[in-house]
Coordinates of C-alpha atoms in Angstrom, one line a residue:
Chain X
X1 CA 11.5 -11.3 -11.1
X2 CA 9.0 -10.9 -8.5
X3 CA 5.9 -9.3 -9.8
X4 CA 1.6 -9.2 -9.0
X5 CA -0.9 -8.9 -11.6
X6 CA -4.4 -8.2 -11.0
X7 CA -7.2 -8.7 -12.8
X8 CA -9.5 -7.4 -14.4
X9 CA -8.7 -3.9 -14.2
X10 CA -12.3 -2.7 -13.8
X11 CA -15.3 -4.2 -12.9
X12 CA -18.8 -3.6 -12.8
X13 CA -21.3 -5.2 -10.8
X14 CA -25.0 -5.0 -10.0
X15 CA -26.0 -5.1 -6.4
X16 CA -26.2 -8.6 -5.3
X17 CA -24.4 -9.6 -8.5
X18 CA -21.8 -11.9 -7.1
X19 CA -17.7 -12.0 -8.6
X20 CA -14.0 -12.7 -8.1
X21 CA -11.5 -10.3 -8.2
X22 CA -7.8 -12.3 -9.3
X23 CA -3.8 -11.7 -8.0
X24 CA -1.4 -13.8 -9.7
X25 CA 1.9 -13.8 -8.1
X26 CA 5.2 -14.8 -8.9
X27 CA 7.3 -14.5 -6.0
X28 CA 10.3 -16.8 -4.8
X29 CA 9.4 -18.2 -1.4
X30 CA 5.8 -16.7 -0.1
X31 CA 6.2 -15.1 3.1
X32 CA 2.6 -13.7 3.1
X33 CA 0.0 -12.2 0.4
X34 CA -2.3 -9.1 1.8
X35 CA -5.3 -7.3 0.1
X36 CA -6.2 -3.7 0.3
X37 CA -9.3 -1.9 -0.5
X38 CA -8.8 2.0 -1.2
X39 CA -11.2 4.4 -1.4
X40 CA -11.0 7.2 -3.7
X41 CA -8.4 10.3 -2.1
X42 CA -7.6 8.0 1.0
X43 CA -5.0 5.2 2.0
X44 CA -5.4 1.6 1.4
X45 CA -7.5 0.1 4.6
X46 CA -5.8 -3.5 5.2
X47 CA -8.3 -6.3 4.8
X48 CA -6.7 -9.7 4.8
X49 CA -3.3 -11.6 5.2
X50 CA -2.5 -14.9 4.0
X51 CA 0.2 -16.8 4.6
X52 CA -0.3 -20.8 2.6
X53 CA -2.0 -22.3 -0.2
X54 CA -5.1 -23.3 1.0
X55 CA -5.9 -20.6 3.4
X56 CA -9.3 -18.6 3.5
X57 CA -10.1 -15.6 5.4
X58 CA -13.6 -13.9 6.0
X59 CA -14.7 -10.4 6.2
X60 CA -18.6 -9.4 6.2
X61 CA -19.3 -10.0 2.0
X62 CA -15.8 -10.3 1.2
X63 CA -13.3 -13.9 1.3
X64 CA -9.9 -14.6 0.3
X65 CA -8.3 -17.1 -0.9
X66 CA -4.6 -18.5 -1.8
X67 CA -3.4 -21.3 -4.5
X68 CA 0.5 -21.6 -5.1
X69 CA 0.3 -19.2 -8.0
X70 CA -3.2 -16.9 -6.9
X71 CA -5.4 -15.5 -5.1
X72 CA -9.0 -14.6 -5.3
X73 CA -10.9 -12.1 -3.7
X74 CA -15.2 -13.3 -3.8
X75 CA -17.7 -10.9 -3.1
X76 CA -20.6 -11.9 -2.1
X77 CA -24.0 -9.8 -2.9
X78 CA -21.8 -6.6 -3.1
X79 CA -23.4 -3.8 -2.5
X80 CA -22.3 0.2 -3.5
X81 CA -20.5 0.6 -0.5
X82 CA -18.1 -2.3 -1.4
X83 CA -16.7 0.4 -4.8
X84 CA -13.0 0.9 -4.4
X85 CA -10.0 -0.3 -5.5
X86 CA -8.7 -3.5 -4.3
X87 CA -5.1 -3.8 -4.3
X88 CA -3.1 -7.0 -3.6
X89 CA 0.5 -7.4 -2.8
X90 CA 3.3 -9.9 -1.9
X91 CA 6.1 -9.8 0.5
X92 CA 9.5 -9.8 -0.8
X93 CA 11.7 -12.7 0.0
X94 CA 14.3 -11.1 2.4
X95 CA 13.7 -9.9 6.1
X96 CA 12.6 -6.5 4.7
X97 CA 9.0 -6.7 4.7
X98 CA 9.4 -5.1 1.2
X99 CA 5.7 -5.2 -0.5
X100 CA 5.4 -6.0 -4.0
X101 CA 2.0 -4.6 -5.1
X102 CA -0.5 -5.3 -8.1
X103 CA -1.9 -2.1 -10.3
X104 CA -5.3 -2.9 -8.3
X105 CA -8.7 -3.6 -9.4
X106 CA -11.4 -0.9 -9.5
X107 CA -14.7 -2.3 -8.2
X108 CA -18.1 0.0 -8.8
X109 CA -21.3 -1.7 -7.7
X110 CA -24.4 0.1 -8.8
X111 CA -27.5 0.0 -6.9
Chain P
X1 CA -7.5 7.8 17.6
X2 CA -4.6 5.4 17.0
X3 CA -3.5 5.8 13.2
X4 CA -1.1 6.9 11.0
X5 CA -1.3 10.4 9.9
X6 CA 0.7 12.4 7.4
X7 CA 1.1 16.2 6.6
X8 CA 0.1 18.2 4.0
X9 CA -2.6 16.4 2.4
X10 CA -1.8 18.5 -0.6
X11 CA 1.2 20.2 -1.2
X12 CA 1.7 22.3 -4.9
X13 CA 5.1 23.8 -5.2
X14 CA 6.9 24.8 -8.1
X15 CA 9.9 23.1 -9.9
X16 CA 13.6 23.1 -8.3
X17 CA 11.8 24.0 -4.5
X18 CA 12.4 21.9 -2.0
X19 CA 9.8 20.4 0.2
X20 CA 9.4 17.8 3.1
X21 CA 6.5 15.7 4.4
X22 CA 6.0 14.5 7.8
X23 CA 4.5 11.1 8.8
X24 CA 4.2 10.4 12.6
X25 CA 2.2 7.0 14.2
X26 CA 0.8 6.3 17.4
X27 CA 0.0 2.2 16.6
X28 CA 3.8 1.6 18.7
X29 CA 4.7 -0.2 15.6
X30 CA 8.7 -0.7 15.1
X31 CA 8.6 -0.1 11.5
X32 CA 8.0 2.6 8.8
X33 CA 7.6 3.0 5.1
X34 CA 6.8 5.2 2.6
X35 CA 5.2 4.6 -0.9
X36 CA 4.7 6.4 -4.5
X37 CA 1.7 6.1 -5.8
X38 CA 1.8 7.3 -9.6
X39 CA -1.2 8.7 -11.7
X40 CA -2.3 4.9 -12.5
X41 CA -2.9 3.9 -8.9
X42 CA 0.6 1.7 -8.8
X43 CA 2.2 1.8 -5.2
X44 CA 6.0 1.4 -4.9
X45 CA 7.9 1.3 -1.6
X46 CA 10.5 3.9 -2.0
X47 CA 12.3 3.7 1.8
X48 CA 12.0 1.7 5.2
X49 CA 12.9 2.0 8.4
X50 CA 12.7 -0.1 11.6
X51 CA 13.4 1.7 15.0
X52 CA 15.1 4.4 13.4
X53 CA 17.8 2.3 11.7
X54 CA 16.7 2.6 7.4
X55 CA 16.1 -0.9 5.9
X56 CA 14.9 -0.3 2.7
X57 CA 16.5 2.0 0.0
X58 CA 15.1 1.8 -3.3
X59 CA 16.0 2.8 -6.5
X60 CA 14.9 6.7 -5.6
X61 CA 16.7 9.7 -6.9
X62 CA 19.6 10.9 -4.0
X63 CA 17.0 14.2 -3.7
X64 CA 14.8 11.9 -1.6
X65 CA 16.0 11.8 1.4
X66 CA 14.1 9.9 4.4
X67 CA 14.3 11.1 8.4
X68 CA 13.4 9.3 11.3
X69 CA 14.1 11.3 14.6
X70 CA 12.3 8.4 16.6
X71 CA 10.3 5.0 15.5
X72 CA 7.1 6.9 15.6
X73 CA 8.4 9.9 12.9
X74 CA 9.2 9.5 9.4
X75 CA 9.7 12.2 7.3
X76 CA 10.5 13.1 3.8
X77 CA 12.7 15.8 1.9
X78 CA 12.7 16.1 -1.5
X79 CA 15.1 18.5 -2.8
X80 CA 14.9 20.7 -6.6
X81 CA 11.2 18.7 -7.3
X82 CA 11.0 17.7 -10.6
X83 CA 7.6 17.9 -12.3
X84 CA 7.7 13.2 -12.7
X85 CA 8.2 13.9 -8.4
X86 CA 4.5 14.3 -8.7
X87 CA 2.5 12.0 -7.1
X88 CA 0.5 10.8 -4.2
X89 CA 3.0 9.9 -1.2
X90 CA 1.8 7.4 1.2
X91 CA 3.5 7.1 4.8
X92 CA 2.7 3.3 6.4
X93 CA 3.9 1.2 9.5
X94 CA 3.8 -2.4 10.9
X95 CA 4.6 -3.8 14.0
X96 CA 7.8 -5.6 12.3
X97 CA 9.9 -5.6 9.6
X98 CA 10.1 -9.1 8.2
X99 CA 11.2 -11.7 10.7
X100 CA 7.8 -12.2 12.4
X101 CA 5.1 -14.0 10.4
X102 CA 3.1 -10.8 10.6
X103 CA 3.8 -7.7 8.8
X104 CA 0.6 -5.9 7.9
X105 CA 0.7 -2.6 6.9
X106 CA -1.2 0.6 7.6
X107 CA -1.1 3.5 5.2
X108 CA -1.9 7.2 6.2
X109 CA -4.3 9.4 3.9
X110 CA -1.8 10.4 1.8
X111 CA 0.2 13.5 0.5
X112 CA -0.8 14.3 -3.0
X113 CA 2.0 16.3 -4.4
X114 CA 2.0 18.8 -7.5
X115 CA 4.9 19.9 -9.2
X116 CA 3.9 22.8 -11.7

């Protein structure tokens, strides 16, 4: 069955304190892996897409990156207004564009 | 501004009314979704549809029933809401379905959604 779990669940930085958020997949044939963030009472904003293991994307503090099995979100010297949720998801197999999504991690950086 | 928008943001209605929820983008994307997001933040496609014609169809209950007069409108009916319809209903849309290489999504605010 396809399926994404995130982890952890919750996490709690410093400013400047430096982590990895983690999406394990399990998905037959990977047609693409995206992250979200959300912010609290809005939609999820759509930060990256990758597409094959080994791929890296860059945004400002935050990079992505894609094994055959993961993918890790760094954030670099977060600060408090990199708090939200982070959600990643799959694409079905199929020519659907179906999204499989994980149950999101919730990022709070404190100053 | 180009986005997705939905309307109501909040809607609370009583059991066994019926209600609907109207999505509408302006990005000239092909494609439109829309997603359940339960109490613990976890998003589920429920429906799809690409240039009017519906592609995806979950497992939803038959009193959800999707709309899409033209490839920028999607809208939703729900008929005699149950108090588990509540939720946070999320429209989206991408500029293709699945065939290209790129399928990125873009969520509207969101219609939270009260049953009492």
């Amino acid at each position: 069955e396809d399926q994404v779990t995130q982890s952890p669940e919750a996490l709690r930085l410093q400013e400047g304190e430096s982590s990895s958020l983690n999406c394990s997949y399990t998905v037959s044939g990977l047609r693409g892996l995206f992250w979200y963030r959300q912010d609290p009472g809005k939609g999820p904003e759509f930060l990256f897409t990758l597409y094959s293991a080994g791929e890296e994307k860059e945004k400002e503090r935050l990079k992505a990156t894609l094994t055959k099995k993961e993918s890790f979100l760094h954030i670099t010297a977060p600060k408090p207004e990199d708090s939200a949720t982070y959600l990643c998801a799959v694409q079905a197999p199929g020519n659907t564009g179906k999204l499989i999504f994980g149950q999101g991690t919730t990022l709070q950086v404190k100053p | 501004d180009t986005a997705v928008s939905q309307t109501p943001k909040y809607l609370v209605t009583q059991m066994g009314n019926d209600k609907s929820i109207k999505c509408e983008q302006n990005l000239g994307h092909d494609t439109m979704y829309w997603y359940k997001q339960d109490s613990k933040k976890f998003l589920k496609i429920m429906f799809s549809y690409n240039n009017k014609e519906l592609i995806i169809n979950e497992t939803v209950p038959n009193r959800f029933s999707p709309k899409s007069p033209d490839k920028a409108h999607l809208n939703l009916h729900i008929n005699s809401l149950e108090l588990g319809d509540s939720a946070v209903y999320f429209c989206a849309s991408s500029p293709d379905w699945g065939t290209g290489a790129y399928n990125e999504q873009f969520f509207g605010p969101g219609t939270r959604l009260t049953v009492l």
